[in-house]
Each structure stands twice: as structure tokens, then as C-alpha cells.
Amino acid sequence: MQTSFRRSLVLVALVMLVAVVVSACAATAPAGGTQTKVVEVTKVVEVTKIVKVQKQAEEVIPEGATVIDFWHAFGGGRKLLIERMVADYNYTHPGTYVHVENKGSYRDTLNAAILAAQQGNPPHIVQIFEIGSQLALDSGIFAPFEDSAPSWVHMDDLIGGVSNYYRFNGKFYSMPWNSSNPILYYNKDIFRAAGLDPENPPETFEEMLSACETIVSSGAAKNCISWPLHGWFFEQWMANMGAELADNGNGRDARATSVNLTSDAAKEIVTWWKEMYDKGYYAYSGKLEDWDGADAIFVSGQSAMEITSTSDVVNRQNDAAANGFELGTGYLPYPANSERMGVIVGGASMWMTAGHPDNEMKATADFITWFTNTENAIRWHKATGYFPIRKSSVTVLEGQDWFKRNPAYRAAFDQLLNTKDDNATRGAVIGAFPEVRTIIEQAVEKVLAGQTSVDDALAEAKTQADKAIVDYNKSVE
Amino acid sequence: MSTARFKGKWLPWLFLLPTLIILLVFLYYPVVQTFRLSFYRVAFLGLKTKFSGMENYLNLLHDTGYHQTIVSTVLVAMAVVIVGLGLSLLIAMIANQKIHGANIYRFLLIWPFALSPAVAGVVFLFMFSPGFGAVNYLTSVVTGHELNWLGEPKLAITLVIMASIWKNLGYNIVFYLAALQNVNTEVLEAASIDGANTWQRFWRVTFALLSPMTFFLLITNITYSFFDIFGMIDILTKGGPLDATNLMIYNLYRDAFEYYKTGLASAQSVILFLLVVGLTLIQFRTSGRQVYYGG
């Protein structure tokens, strides 16, 4: 009796040990930003291992060098690319050593930076997503980039859409980095099978409905289109119709105090979204903000089209090649009764934290400027699909016939260049943006599920969002 | 019987010191801070704080969404604990039979416990994904129907419950197996001789002798279903659809780390803490008294 009990205790201990080892292994895997695909989990883990091995060999900080910490939110291939670029900088700039680290998702990175600042040891450079800009400003831990930037930064070289988003009250508080828009991706083979013109994707909400009817009724695909149930698309459609999301000039003239969720534009978007869903044209994974789920529906041929970020151009081209279909790209659709105003820049920018010695501030600004210079903007664009953010980069790319040889990038870029600049297309600036976004997503979710009418859902969402904004504004007063 | 005694008053404290320091830094201090912050309006994870009295608690009191969250949390916890423990005991009884290769079966049964919640979540996500999941593929082949496991509120919450029960099966089985192997066969024999049937022998003898273990597992499983379920939800549903799986622990995570409402999240943390402490106290007062620790 005694021995059997002891044996089972040993058993318990053994299992506990296994559990600890397994969870420890899991803990070393990257948390994965929005970009990391679930299906690629194993691949990512392998890549991380390789990087770790390389790092251990490389990570020799030269004696007397100024060390700059750089935190970002990219995983997978993009993380490797960033590390290669940083290694190039370190090699060509003796005296400065940039130490680069991935801190998980955008939100994780921002949280980690704020906590580090509280403890008096913030990283010099933090990558912060666009809707975190107001948060970053209010946190008071960052120094305006423009004040430390070297003369050769040439902010006027930035392309319009990008500089319009990131200039607040006429000043660049951060350096724009990875920038993207939503575009339409479509499967030309399914278009052909349905008898549609594979060179003319639908442009308006109305054309989208009729193209979808053809695709679904012909049986060429089970669903017509997918995109993640994500507030970003709602925001983009508002801008595309020239409607401001928040008051006070979209939060750019003064701090936003409420959102325009009960406007006609908002109702039109959600009504169309609902019609697309009810007719079985629109499909999503059932989860909020599930980029991978939308990708899977399109890539597997379950839908003929997908709306997602331009930063996925390279990924979608690879998917199309792997699954043997021809990929096309087009503009974000808009309602025919309104003019196409254009799209908002999404992505992230590089922020400098305040309070470091002068030599470190100088080295930090120097690195950021180098990292986003003409050549590096080109390198970044080609490897990911994010925009080349400098006019000089575009000139070089055109000299290489880059857009002619890669028409998929062309649609993405033209859509940005054709965007008309106003407060709507500059994008809303709201402190409580992360929460407002979720509130909008939940309203759309309720409408799609048939729980409430479009009007009621949007009215309720407006009440909630306005309260979130007021609460936030009170907390930073 | 004589009890061993430490020399001097301070020696036992010295031995306890390493543990106390760790508890102090990583447990007691954060708990005190959480209580304190729940009375503040906090911005940016504590960069700015302003005393606001009961504001956070009043906000929660008037938030109907939060009431629903509490109800869902309690329902999920009940399902996970009752079904989970019942199933574990059943499996442990079967695995306790003296059959060929019993050790292999036992090892395999315990296996889910060795997975982290993240890994278990991803496995279930793969199986139940509406687009490319194996479960929907099989059901569509056999019945011609597909279920929207992640998009339908009732199905999503069922999925979270199933995954959580499965994940904790191994843990419960290990402890039940250990306890079952310790059940005195003489008592069972005596019961047989007295004419007890199989059910009576199980209910009156085995189950009664297992009561200390059941009581222990009851407490750990309640804790599990209130706190550790977080990983499963984060991977499977992110609180959706329509907030159906937005349980207390997930809601407070979102408020704290995604919406930067640290004060409000601290208040939720305090409520969750009081709820679990309350439940545990009730357990000790009621079922605790029924526990038979042996003569």
C-alpha cells in the first residue's frame, strides 16, 4: 500500500516535470504579432532558433560603443530582415551599436515600453502602431523626433499620405516606418470560371454585389469575398466616403470628444456589409480581428476575393504560386453615390524615448534616419509590400521599372497616391482608439448575427465609444 | 509522541525567509497595489494616477455587459468543474483496472496536462476552425452539415468548456489515480461480504474514501476555471463571438493591457479575488465538513 502510494507520487512529480519543460519550450516561442500566421507556428519557432544561434555568435558589443535599444513588433521573415538591416548599420557605423529586440504584438511592445519607462530604463526606439499615436503623445515618455533629427532626414521627401498621417499640429513626433493600406486581392481563375472579366475587379459596393451574385450562383466559389471583421476596414470606408470618424476635425484640430457612428456614411457601410453577409457573399472566420482566418478563406479558394493590407502583397503572391492560381489586385470598393476619396495610412512609426544623454539621442536619431533612408525604404518595400515611404525611393523604383514588372504593387501604390488629402483621409486621432475599434467591431458583429438593427447597433456603439473617449480624456487631464 | 522543537524563536523564520521574500515581491505587494489602484483612475499602466474613490466599482455595478460576464464565468466554471471532475473520476476508475499495458494507458491519459494552454488551444483551433478544421470536414462528410464553432455564441462557449475540460483531465486523473491506488481493498472486501452491490461499494466506500482528494480537486479546478482558462480563450475566441466567451479574467486583461484602464481592471481583479475566496470559504464550510480523512 505504502509503496504504491509512493509510486503514484513519483508519477505525479514526473508529469509535473514534463509540464514544466513543455511550457518552458512554449514560452520561448514568439508571442507572434498580428502578422504571424497560426499555420506557420513551427516555422516561426525554427526561425527564432536560428536567429538565437546567430545572435549568440554575433552579439559582441564593441567596447566604448554607444548602445541603442530598438524594440519592434515583427515576427517571422520581417524580424530577420530587420536584424539584417541593423547588422548592416552596426557594421558600417563603428562607435554605435544598435541592439534590436522583438517584444511581441504592437500592444505588447507599447506596454513593455511604458513599463520600462516607469522603471527608468526605456528602450531608445519603440515601434508604435498608428492608432497608438495619441496614446504615445499623452504618455509623455517620448521626445519629438523632429527636434533631434539630423539635417539630412528630409522629412519633405516623405510621400503625401504618410506624412499627412503622422504630422500632428504640424510636427513629426515620430518617424513613419511601415505603412500600408487595404486593397482588394482577387483570384483571376475563379473570375474566369464565373464568366467575369479577370482584368476588371468590381469597384463599387453595387458592382461588388452583382459580381458576387455571379460568382456564388455560378458555383465558381462557395463565398464571394472575405476580410477580417476588423474596425480598420470600417475606418477605411468612412475615409473613402470622405466622412470623419471623430469630431474636432477627426481629432486633428483639437482632442476628439465623440465619434460619428450614427452618420449616414456609417449606416451605409454597415448596411452593405450586412447585405453581403446575409446573401452568403461575405465570409469571415467568426472571430474578431482574425487576419489569418480571412487569408485562409481566400487562399483555399473558398472565396474569390479578399480585402486586406497591402503589406500582404508578397505573402499573397507566394500563396497564389503555392496554390496554383493567378492573383490580381484592385482598389478598395466604395459606394457609387459618393466620390472615391481614398484611404488612410495604416501601420506603425518609430518613436524616440526622452531623457537619454545627448550622444545617445543623437545616435538614435541618426539610426532612425538611416533605417528609413531612400535605399532602406526600397529594401523594406520589396521584401514586404509595405510602401516605399520616400519620393526618392519611388523615383529609384520607377527607374528599375519595378511597378511595371510587379503590377500587384502598382494598384496598392496608385490607390495611396490618388488619395485626396483632408482630415477624413488623414485618419482619426483618438486616445481611446484601441477600445473604440473593438466597440465598432462588436456592433458590426451584432448586426451580422441579426441581434439588432443597423441603427440600434450603431447608436449603442456611439454611446459606448463616446464614454470610452470621455473616460480616457479625463484620465490624461 | 514528542514534537521536534526549533531552538530559538527566529530560526523557523529564517528558514521561511526565501519563500516569504518571493511571495512578498511577486504576490503580496502586487495584491496590495491592485487593491490600491482599484480606487484610482489610472492612465498608461500607472504613469498617471488620480484618486477616484468608488468610481471604478460603480462603473462596473452599472455595466450590464459586466453582469453578463460574471454570469458566463460562473456557468463556465460550474460546467468545467462538475463535468471535468465526473469525467476524470470515471476515467481514473477505468484506468485503475489491472489490465495489460495499464501503465501506457495511464501515461497517455495524463498527457494533456503536459501541454501548455497555448498549445492545447492551438490544437483545438486547428480541429474546430470553420474554414479548414478537421471536425467540420468530418461532420460535412458524414452528415452534410458544418457547424460554425467559432462564430456561434453557444457553440463557441461549448468549445471553450470542452477544451478546458480536456486540458485539465490529465491533472485530475493523476490525483484520482493516486488516491484510488491508496483505497484500502480490505474495506471494499468487507463491504462485499456485508452484501453491498457495485454501486453501493463505489458510492459508500470508494467515493467516500476519495472525498479528501475530491475536495482538493474541487478547489484547484475552481481556481483553474476562473484563472487559467485565459490562455484557452485568448487563442480560441478572443472573448467573442458577441462577448459570449468574454469571461472575467479575459475582460480584465483586455481592460488592463489593451485599453489601458488599469484602475477599472484592478477593481475587476478585486471582485474576481473576492468571488473565488468566497466560493472557497463556502466549500470549506459545506463540503469540507463531509470530507472523511480516515480514522
mmCIF file of C-alpha atoms in Angstrom, chain A residues 61-378:
data_model
loop_
_atom_site.group_PDB
_atom_site.id
_atom_site.type_symbol
_atom_site.label_atom_id
_atom_site.label_comp_id
_atom_site.label_asym_id
_atom_site.label_seq_id
_atom_site.Cartn_x
_atom_site.Cartn_y
_atom_site.Cartn_z
ATOM 1 C CA ILE A 61 29.116 44.864 -28.251
ATOM 2 C CA PRO A 62 32.215 46.815 -29.233
ATOM 3 C CA GLU A 63 33.960 48.412 -26.300
ATOM 4 C CA GLY A 64 33.040 52.037 -25.746
ATOM 5 C CA ALA A 65 30.206 51.928 -28.279
ATOM 6 C CA THR A 66 27.009 53.872 -27.680
ATOM 7 C CA VAL A 67 24.343 51.193 -27.281
ATOM 8 C CA ILE A 68 20.886 51.935 -28.692
ATOM 9 C CA ASP A 69 17.933 49.698 -27.817
ATOM 10 C CA PHE A 70 15.319 49.209 -30.526
ATOM 11 C CA TRP A 71 12.043 47.393 -29.794
ATOM 12 C CA HIS A 72 9.677 46.293 -32.531
ATOM 13 C CA ALA A 73 6.651 44.045 -33.057
ATOM 14 C CA PHE A 74 7.545 41.980 -36.121
ATOM 15 C CA GLY A 75 7.990 38.229 -36.234
ATOM 16 C CA GLY A 76 8.964 35.706 -38.880
ATOM 17 C CA GLY A 77 10.713 36.869 -42.052
ATOM 18 C CA ARG A 78 10.270 40.553 -41.232
ATOM 19 C CA LYS A 79 12.094 40.110 -37.940
ATOM 20 C CA LEU A 80 15.007 38.508 -39.784
ATOM 21 C CA LEU A 81 15.060 41.339 -42.321
ATOM 22 C CA ILE A 82 15.152 43.969 -39.560
ATOM 23 C CA GLU A 83 18.010 42.156 -37.864
ATOM 24 C CA ARG A 84 19.978 42.033 -41.118
ATOM 25 C CA MET A 85 19.436 45.740 -41.705
ATOM 26 C CA VAL A 86 20.518 46.537 -38.142
ATOM 27 C CA ALA A 87 23.600 44.346 -38.556
ATOM 28 C CA ASP A 88 24.477 46.365 -41.677
ATOM 29 C CA TYR A 89 24.184 49.571 -39.700
ATOM 30 C CA ASN A 90 26.336 48.288 -36.868
ATOM 31 C CA TYR A 91 28.978 47.118 -39.338
ATOM 32 C CA THR A 92 29.179 50.460 -41.120
ATOM 33 C CA HIS A 93 28.861 52.681 -38.042
ATOM 34 C CA PRO A 94 31.603 51.898 -35.552
ATOM 35 C CA GLY A 95 31.007 53.686 -32.268
ATOM 36 C CA THR A 96 27.287 52.914 -32.261
ATOM 37 C CA TYR A 97 25.731 49.574 -31.541
ATOM 38 C CA VAL A 98 22.008 49.057 -32.110
ATOM 39 C CA HIS A 99 20.538 46.221 -30.089
ATOM 40 C CA VAL A 100 17.245 45.089 -31.652
ATOM 41 C CA GLU A 101 14.528 43.092 -29.889
ATOM 42 C CA ASN A 102 11.074 41.788 -30.767
ATOM 43 C CA LYS A 103 8.539 42.429 -27.984
ATOM 44 C CA GLY A 104 5.512 40.515 -29.283
ATOM 45 C CA SER A 105 2.467 42.267 -30.746
ATOM 46 C CA TYR A 106 2.069 46.012 -31.269
ATOM 47 C CA ARG A 107 0.214 46.237 -27.977
ATOM 48 C CA ASP A 108 2.795 44.151 -26.118
ATOM 49 C CA THR A 109 5.575 46.369 -27.455
ATOM 50 C CA LEU A 110 3.852 49.569 -26.338
ATOM 51 C CA ASN A 111 3.042 48.094 -22.914
ATOM 52 C CA ALA A 112 6.606 46.893 -22.441
ATOM 53 C CA ALA A 113 7.960 50.330 -23.357
ATOM 54 C CA ILE A 114 5.645 52.141 -20.938
ATOM 55 C CA LEU A 115 6.544 49.750 -18.110
ATOM 56 C CA ALA A 116 10.250 50.111 -18.884
ATOM 57 C CA ALA A 117 9.886 53.900 -18.818
ATOM 58 C CA GLN A 118 8.194 53.683 -15.423
ATOM 59 C CA GLN A 119 11.220 51.833 -14.132
ATOM 60 C CA GLY A 120 13.507 54.463 -15.610
ATOM 61 C CA ASN A 121 15.039 52.263 -18.273
ATOM 62 C CA PRO A 122 13.140 52.675 -21.550
ATOM 63 C CA PRO A 123 14.488 51.498 -24.910
ATOM 64 C CA HIS A 124 15.647 54.321 -27.172
ATOM 65 C CA ILE A 125 13.384 53.385 -30.075
ATOM 66 C CA VAL A 126 9.879 51.903 -29.917
ATOM 67 C CA GLN A 127 7.740 50.885 -32.862
ATOM 68 C CA ILE A 128 4.180 52.052 -32.154
ATOM 69 C CA PHE A 129 1.097 51.289 -34.243
ATOM 70 C CA GLU A 130 -0.673 54.219 -35.880
ATOM 71 C CA ILE A 131 -3.729 54.243 -33.589
ATOM 72 C CA GLY A 132 -1.415 54.328 -30.569
ATOM 73 C CA SER A 133 -0.051 57.720 -31.661
ATOM 74 C CA GLN A 134 -2.295 59.787 -29.368
ATOM 75 C CA LEU A 135 -1.557 57.384 -26.504
ATOM 76 C CA ALA A 136 2.156 57.795 -27.119
ATOM 77 C CA LEU A 137 1.822 61.584 -27.172
ATOM 78 C CA ASP A 138 -0.168 61.582 -23.923
ATOM 79 C CA SER A 139 2.170 59.184 -22.144
ATOM 80 C CA GLY A 140 4.821 61.885 -22.038
ATOM 81 C CA ILE A 141 7.717 59.438 -22.250
ATOM 82 C CA PHE A 142 8.708 60.286 -25.827
ATOM 83 C CA ALA A 143 10.712 63.126 -27.347
ATOM 84 C CA PRO A 144 9.563 64.645 -30.671
ATOM 85 C CA PHE A 145 11.652 63.031 -33.405
ATOM 86 C CA GLU A 146 11.807 66.188 -35.478
ATOM 87 C CA ASP A 147 13.677 68.024 -32.689
ATOM 88 C CA SER A 148 16.578 65.562 -32.714
ATOM 89 C CA ALA A 149 16.583 64.601 -36.397
ATOM 90 C CA PRO A 150 19.748 65.358 -38.397
ATOM 91 C CA SER A 151 19.567 67.836 -41.274
ATOM 92 C CA TRP A 152 19.759 65.072 -43.864
ATOM 93 C CA VAL A 153 16.480 63.453 -42.748
ATOM 94 C CA HIS A 154 14.494 65.458 -45.380
ATOM 95 C CA MET A 155 11.000 64.980 -43.990
ATOM 96 C CA ASP A 156 9.627 66.722 -47.098
ATOM 97 C CA ASP A 157 10.796 63.687 -49.074
ATOM 98 C CA LEU A 158 8.071 61.559 -47.426
ATOM 99 C CA ILE A 159 5.149 60.709 -49.715
ATOM 100 C CA GLY A 160 1.960 62.651 -49.050
ATOM 101 C CA GLY A 161 -0.299 60.051 -47.480
ATOM 102 C CA VAL A 162 2.340 59.014 -44.995
ATOM 103 C CA SER A 163 3.425 62.470 -43.857
ATOM 104 C CA ASN A 164 -0.196 63.624 -43.626
ATOM 105 C CA TYR A 165 -0.994 60.871 -41.179
ATOM 106 C CA TYR A 166 1.997 61.260 -38.899
ATOM 107 C CA ARG A 167 2.232 65.046 -38.733
ATOM 108 C CA PHE A 168 0.359 66.228 -35.645
ATOM 109 C CA ASN A 169 -0.057 70.014 -35.225
ATOM 110 C CA GLY A 170 2.493 70.468 -37.990
ATOM 111 C CA LYS A 171 5.160 68.379 -36.306
ATOM 112 C CA PHE A 172 6.586 64.891 -36.711
ATOM 113 C CA TYR A 173 6.673 63.331 -33.254
ATOM 114 C CA SER A 174 7.811 60.048 -34.736
ATOM 115 C CA MET A 175 9.424 58.774 -37.909
ATOM 116 C CA PRO A 176 6.940 56.978 -40.185
ATOM 117 C CA TRP A 177 8.060 53.454 -40.915
ATOM 118 C CA ASN A 178 5.941 50.522 -42.082
ATOM 119 C CA SER A 179 2.923 51.954 -43.906
ATOM 120 C CA SER A 180 0.122 50.190 -45.711
ATOM 121 C CA ASN A 181 -3.490 50.469 -46.970
ATOM 122 C CA PRO A 182 -6.241 47.954 -47.560
ATOM 123 C CA ILE A 183 -6.564 46.721 -51.133
ATOM 124 C CA LEU A 184 -8.612 44.148 -52.976
ATOM 125 C CA TYR A 185 -6.938 40.860 -53.860
ATOM 126 C CA TYR A 186 -8.759 38.531 -56.241
ATOM 127 C CA ASN A 187 -8.408 35.113 -57.786
ATOM 128 C CA LYS A 188 -8.417 35.550 -61.580
ATOM 129 C CA ASP A 189 -9.088 31.849 -62.175
ATOM 130 C CA ILE A 190 -12.348 31.996 -60.202
ATOM 131 C CA PHE A 191 -13.316 35.181 -62.091
ATOM 132 C CA ARG A 192 -12.801 33.323 -65.375
ATOM 133 C CA ALA A 193 -14.750 30.297 -64.179
ATOM 134 C CA ALA A 194 -17.657 32.567 -63.221
ATOM 135 C CA GLY A 195 -17.551 34.300 -66.601
ATOM 136 C CA LEU A 196 -16.335 37.647 -65.191
ATOM 137 C CA ASP A 197 -13.614 39.807 -66.723
ATOM 138 C CA PRO A 198 -10.432 38.854 -64.861
ATOM 139 C CA GLU A 199 -8.883 42.247 -65.572
ATOM 140 C CA ASN A 200 -11.770 44.317 -64.151
ATOM 141 C CA PRO A 201 -12.461 43.644 -60.480
ATOM 142 C CA PRO A 202 -15.586 45.308 -59.008
ATOM 143 C CA GLU A 203 -15.005 48.908 -57.924
ATOM 144 C CA THR A 204 -18.169 49.977 -56.128
ATOM 145 C CA PHE A 205 -20.390 48.468 -53.431
ATOM 146 C CA GLU A 206 -23.056 47.885 -56.104
ATOM 147 C CA GLU A 207 -20.663 46.229 -58.577
ATOM 148 C CA MET A 208 -19.425 44.091 -55.733
ATOM 149 C CA LEU A 209 -22.955 42.812 -55.047
ATOM 150 C CA SER A 210 -23.602 41.901 -58.675
ATOM 151 C CA ALA A 211 -20.165 40.309 -59.185
ATOM 152 C CA CYS A 212 -20.761 38.287 -56.025
ATOM 153 C CA GLU A 213 -24.117 37.110 -57.285
ATOM 154 C CA THR A 214 -22.460 35.841 -60.460
ATOM 155 C CA ILE A 215 -19.627 34.142 -58.583
ATOM 156 C CA VAL A 216 -21.786 32.416 -55.979
ATOM 157 C CA SER A 217 -24.670 31.429 -58.298
ATOM 158 C CA SER A 218 -22.255 30.051 -60.912
ATOM 159 C CA GLY A 219 -20.711 27.895 -58.216
ATOM 160 C CA ALA A 220 -17.210 29.148 -59.043
ATOM 161 C CA ALA A 221 -16.615 29.676 -55.320
ATOM 162 C CA LYS A 222 -18.565 28.946 -52.166
ATOM 163 C CA ASN A 223 -18.347 32.530 -50.904
ATOM 164 C CA CYS A 224 -17.505 35.664 -52.807
ATOM 165 C CA ILE A 225 -15.215 37.675 -50.556
ATOM 166 C CA SER A 226 -13.571 37.695 -47.159
ATOM 167 C CA TRP A 227 -11.903 40.275 -44.971
ATOM 168 C CA PRO A 228 -11.256 40.201 -41.245
ATOM 169 C CA LEU A 229 -14.073 41.551 -39.080
ATOM 170 C CA HIS A 230 -11.799 44.417 -38.075
ATOM 171 C CA GLY A 231 -12.555 48.059 -37.295
ATOM 172 C CA TRP A 232 -9.747 49.131 -39.623
ATOM 173 C CA PHE A 233 -11.899 48.397 -42.693
ATOM 174 C CA PHE A 234 -14.824 50.372 -41.319
ATOM 175 C CA GLU A 235 -12.458 53.302 -40.694
ATOM 176 C CA GLN A 236 -11.116 52.998 -44.244
ATOM 177 C CA TRP A 237 -14.591 53.023 -45.760
ATOM 178 C CA MET A 238 -15.540 56.089 -43.740
ATOM 179 C CA ALA A 239 -12.443 57.865 -45.092
ATOM 180 C CA ASN A 240 -13.099 56.626 -48.623
ATOM 181 C CA MET A 241 -16.511 58.340 -48.453
ATOM 182 C CA GLY A 242 -14.933 61.497 -47.068
ATOM 183 C CA ALA A 243 -16.592 61.066 -43.664
ATOM 184 C CA GLU A 244 -14.722 61.895 -40.484
ATOM 185 C CA LEU A 245 -14.808 59.254 -37.759
ATOM 186 C CA ALA A 246 -14.319 61.631 -34.824
ATOM 187 C CA ASP A 247 -15.321 65.214 -34.039
ATOM 188 C CA ASN A 248 -12.953 68.206 -33.879
ATOM 189 C CA GLY A 249 -11.628 67.577 -37.369
ATOM 190 C CA ASN A 250 -11.163 63.859 -36.814
ATOM 191 C CA GLY A 251 -9.300 64.723 -33.615
ATOM 192 C CA ARG A 252 -6.679 66.667 -35.546
ATOM 193 C CA ASP A 253 -7.843 70.229 -34.785
ATOM 194 C CA ALA A 254 -8.446 69.520 -31.111
ATOM 195 C CA ARG A 255 -8.723 66.462 -28.881
ATOM 196 C CA ALA A 256 -11.597 64.235 -30.108
ATOM 197 C CA THR A 257 -14.560 64.012 -27.723
ATOM 198 C CA SER A 258 -17.002 61.799 -29.650
ATOM 199 C CA VAL A 259 -17.342 59.608 -32.744
ATOM 200 C CA ASN A 260 -19.677 59.974 -35.723
ATOM 201 C CA LEU A 261 -21.016 56.440 -35.657
ATOM 202 C CA THR A 262 -24.618 57.385 -36.377
ATOM 203 C CA SER A 263 -23.779 59.266 -39.578
ATOM 204 C CA ASP A 264 -25.280 58.240 -42.922
ATOM 205 C CA ALA A 265 -21.868 57.055 -44.111
ATOM 206 C CA ALA A 266 -21.515 54.705 -41.119
ATOM 207 C CA LYS A 267 -25.010 53.312 -41.671
ATOM 208 C CA GLU A 268 -24.412 52.798 -45.386
ATOM 209 C CA ILE A 269 -21.213 50.824 -44.748
ATOM 210 C CA VAL A 270 -22.735 48.503 -42.156
ATOM 211 C CA THR A 271 -25.947 48.019 -44.185
ATOM 212 C CA TRP A 272 -23.901 46.917 -47.208
ATOM 213 C CA TRP A 273 -21.715 44.694 -45.029
ATOM 214 C CA LYS A 274 -24.874 43.044 -43.630
ATOM 215 C CA GLU A 275 -26.389 42.514 -47.094
ATOM 216 C CA MET A 276 -23.134 40.914 -48.282
ATOM 217 C CA TYR A 277 -23.198 38.626 -45.272
ATOM 218 C CA ASP A 278 -26.887 37.696 -45.430
ATOM 219 C CA LYS A 279 -26.606 36.703 -49.082
ATOM 220 C CA GLY A 280 -23.657 34.445 -48.276
ATOM 221 C CA TYR A 281 -21.212 36.594 -50.251
ATOM 222 C CA TYR A 282 -19.092 37.753 -47.318
ATOM 223 C CA ALA A 283 -17.365 35.180 -45.146
ATOM 224 C CA TYR A 284 -15.151 35.543 -42.096
ATOM 225 C CA SER A 285 -13.793 33.084 -39.559
ATOM 226 C CA GLY A 286 -16.260 34.076 -36.818
ATOM 227 C CA LYS A 287 -13.538 35.699 -34.754
ATOM 228 C CA LEU A 288 -12.780 39.397 -34.409
ATOM 229 C CA GLU A 289 -9.569 40.779 -35.929
ATOM 230 C CA ASP A 290 -8.704 37.376 -37.375
ATOM 231 C CA TRP A 291 -6.400 38.207 -40.290
ATOM 232 C CA ASP A 292 -5.228 34.625 -40.682
ATOM 233 C CA GLY A 293 -8.800 33.356 -40.840
ATOM 234 C CA ALA A 294 -9.658 35.694 -43.737
ATOM 235 C CA ASP A 295 -6.424 34.757 -45.507
ATOM 236 C CA ALA A 296 -7.245 31.058 -45.180
ATOM 237 C CA ILE A 297 -10.707 31.519 -46.723
ATOM 238 C CA PHE A 298 -9.262 33.316 -49.759
ATOM 239 C CA VAL A 299 -6.110 31.270 -50.234
ATOM 240 C CA SER A 300 -8.015 27.970 -50.026
ATOM 241 C CA GLY A 301 -10.296 29.121 -52.866
ATOM 242 C CA GLN A 302 -13.388 29.267 -50.675
ATOM 243 C CA SER A 303 -13.780 32.924 -51.680
ATOM 244 C CA ALA A 304 -12.911 34.710 -54.928
ATOM 245 C CA MET A 305 -11.714 37.923 -53.310
ATOM 246 C CA GLU A 306 -10.124 39.237 -50.142
ATOM 247 C CA ILE A 307 -9.686 42.730 -48.784
ATOM 248 C CA THR A 308 -6.595 43.044 -46.630
ATOM 249 C CA SER A 309 -3.430 45.069 -46.142
ATOM 250 C CA THR A 310 -1.020 45.957 -48.947
ATOM 251 C CA SER A 311 1.684 44.676 -46.638
ATOM 252 C CA ASP A 312 0.468 41.210 -47.606
ATOM 253 C CA VAL A 313 1.324 41.579 -51.305
ATOM 254 C CA VAL A 314 4.407 39.390 -51.002
ATOM 255 C CA ASN A 315 2.597 36.821 -48.829
ATOM 256 C CA ARG A 316 -0.413 36.635 -51.192
ATOM 257 C CA GLN A 317 1.838 36.259 -54.250
ATOM 258 C CA ASN A 318 3.585 33.370 -52.567
ATOM 259 C CA ASP A 319 0.226 31.842 -51.576
ATOM 260 C CA ALA A 320 -1.073 32.162 -55.146
ATOM 261 C CA ALA A 321 2.036 30.474 -56.512
ATOM 262 C CA ALA A 322 1.831 27.694 -53.934
ATOM 263 C CA ASN A 323 -1.876 27.064 -54.587
ATOM 264 C CA GLY A 324 -1.660 27.475 -58.335
ATOM 265 C CA PHE A 325 -3.956 30.423 -59.040
ATOM 266 C CA GLU A 326 -3.426 33.774 -60.707
ATOM 267 C CA LEU A 327 -3.592 36.777 -58.367
ATOM 268 C CA GLY A 328 -4.973 40.203 -59.212
ATOM 269 C CA THR A 329 -5.183 43.375 -57.135
ATOM 270 C CA GLY A 330 -7.605 46.274 -57.191
ATOM 271 C CA TYR A 331 -8.874 49.224 -55.172
ATOM 272 C CA LEU A 332 -10.932 49.199 -52.005
ATOM 273 C CA PRO A 333 -14.594 49.341 -53.165
ATOM 274 C CA TYR A 334 -16.714 52.425 -52.377
ATOM 275 C CA PRO A 335 -20.439 53.278 -52.668
ATOM 276 C CA ALA A 336 -21.252 54.599 -56.157
ATOM 277 C CA ASN A 337 -23.207 57.580 -54.806
ATOM 278 C CA SER A 338 -20.088 59.039 -53.201
ATOM 279 C CA GLU A 339 -16.771 60.094 -54.673
ATOM 280 C CA ARG A 340 -13.773 57.860 -54.070
ATOM 281 C CA MET A 341 -11.773 59.935 -51.604
ATOM 282 C CA GLY A 342 -9.026 57.422 -50.868
ATOM 283 C CA VAL A 343 -7.584 55.536 -47.957
ATOM 284 C CA ILE A 344 -5.848 56.096 -44.621
ATOM 285 C CA VAL A 345 -2.286 55.016 -43.994
ATOM 286 C CA GLY A 346 -2.072 52.151 -41.520
ATOM 287 C CA GLY A 347 0.983 50.586 -39.938
ATOM 288 C CA ALA A 348 3.427 51.978 -37.424
ATOM 289 C CA SER A 349 6.108 54.560 -36.804
ATOM 290 C CA MET A 350 9.341 54.785 -34.808
ATOM 291 C CA TRP A 351 9.245 56.787 -31.560
ATOM 292 C CA MET A 352 12.256 58.023 -29.561
ATOM 293 C CA THR A 353 12.013 57.987 -25.792
ATOM 294 C CA ALA A 354 13.097 61.103 -23.888
ATOM 295 C CA GLY A 355 15.688 61.509 -21.176
ATOM 296 C CA HIS A 356 18.824 59.884 -22.593
ATOM 297 C CA PRO A 357 22.249 61.587 -22.689
ATOM 298 C CA ASP A 358 22.860 63.793 -25.731
ATOM 299 C CA ASN A 359 25.209 61.397 -27.502
ATOM 300 C CA GLU A 360 22.605 58.629 -27.264
ATOM 301 C CA MET A 361 19.802 60.872 -28.535
ATOM 302 C CA LYS A 362 21.989 61.877 -31.457
ATOM 303 C CA ALA A 363 22.929 58.295 -32.287
ATOM 304 C CA THR A 364 19.269 57.248 -32.032
ATOM 305 C CA ALA A 365 18.066 59.922 -34.438
ATOM 306 C CA ASP A 366 20.955 59.064 -36.739
ATOM 307 C CA PHE A 367 19.999 55.397 -36.810
ATOM 308 C CA ILE A 368 16.278 56.094 -37.404
ATOM 309 C CA THR A 369 17.161 58.382 -40.301
ATOM 310 C CA TRP A 370 19.456 55.757 -41.795
ATOM 311 C CA PHE A 371 16.887 52.997 -41.277
ATOM 312 C CA THR A 372 14.255 54.902 -43.282
ATOM 313 C CA ASN A 373 16.536 56.420 -45.936
ATOM 314 C CA THR A 374 15.992 56.022 -49.681
ATOM 315 C CA GLU A 375 17.770 52.667 -50.077
ATOM 316 C CA ASN A 376 16.373 51.090 -46.933
ATOM 317 C CA ALA A 377 12.826 52.172 -47.764
ATOM 318 C CA ILE A 378 13.249 50.373 -51.105
#
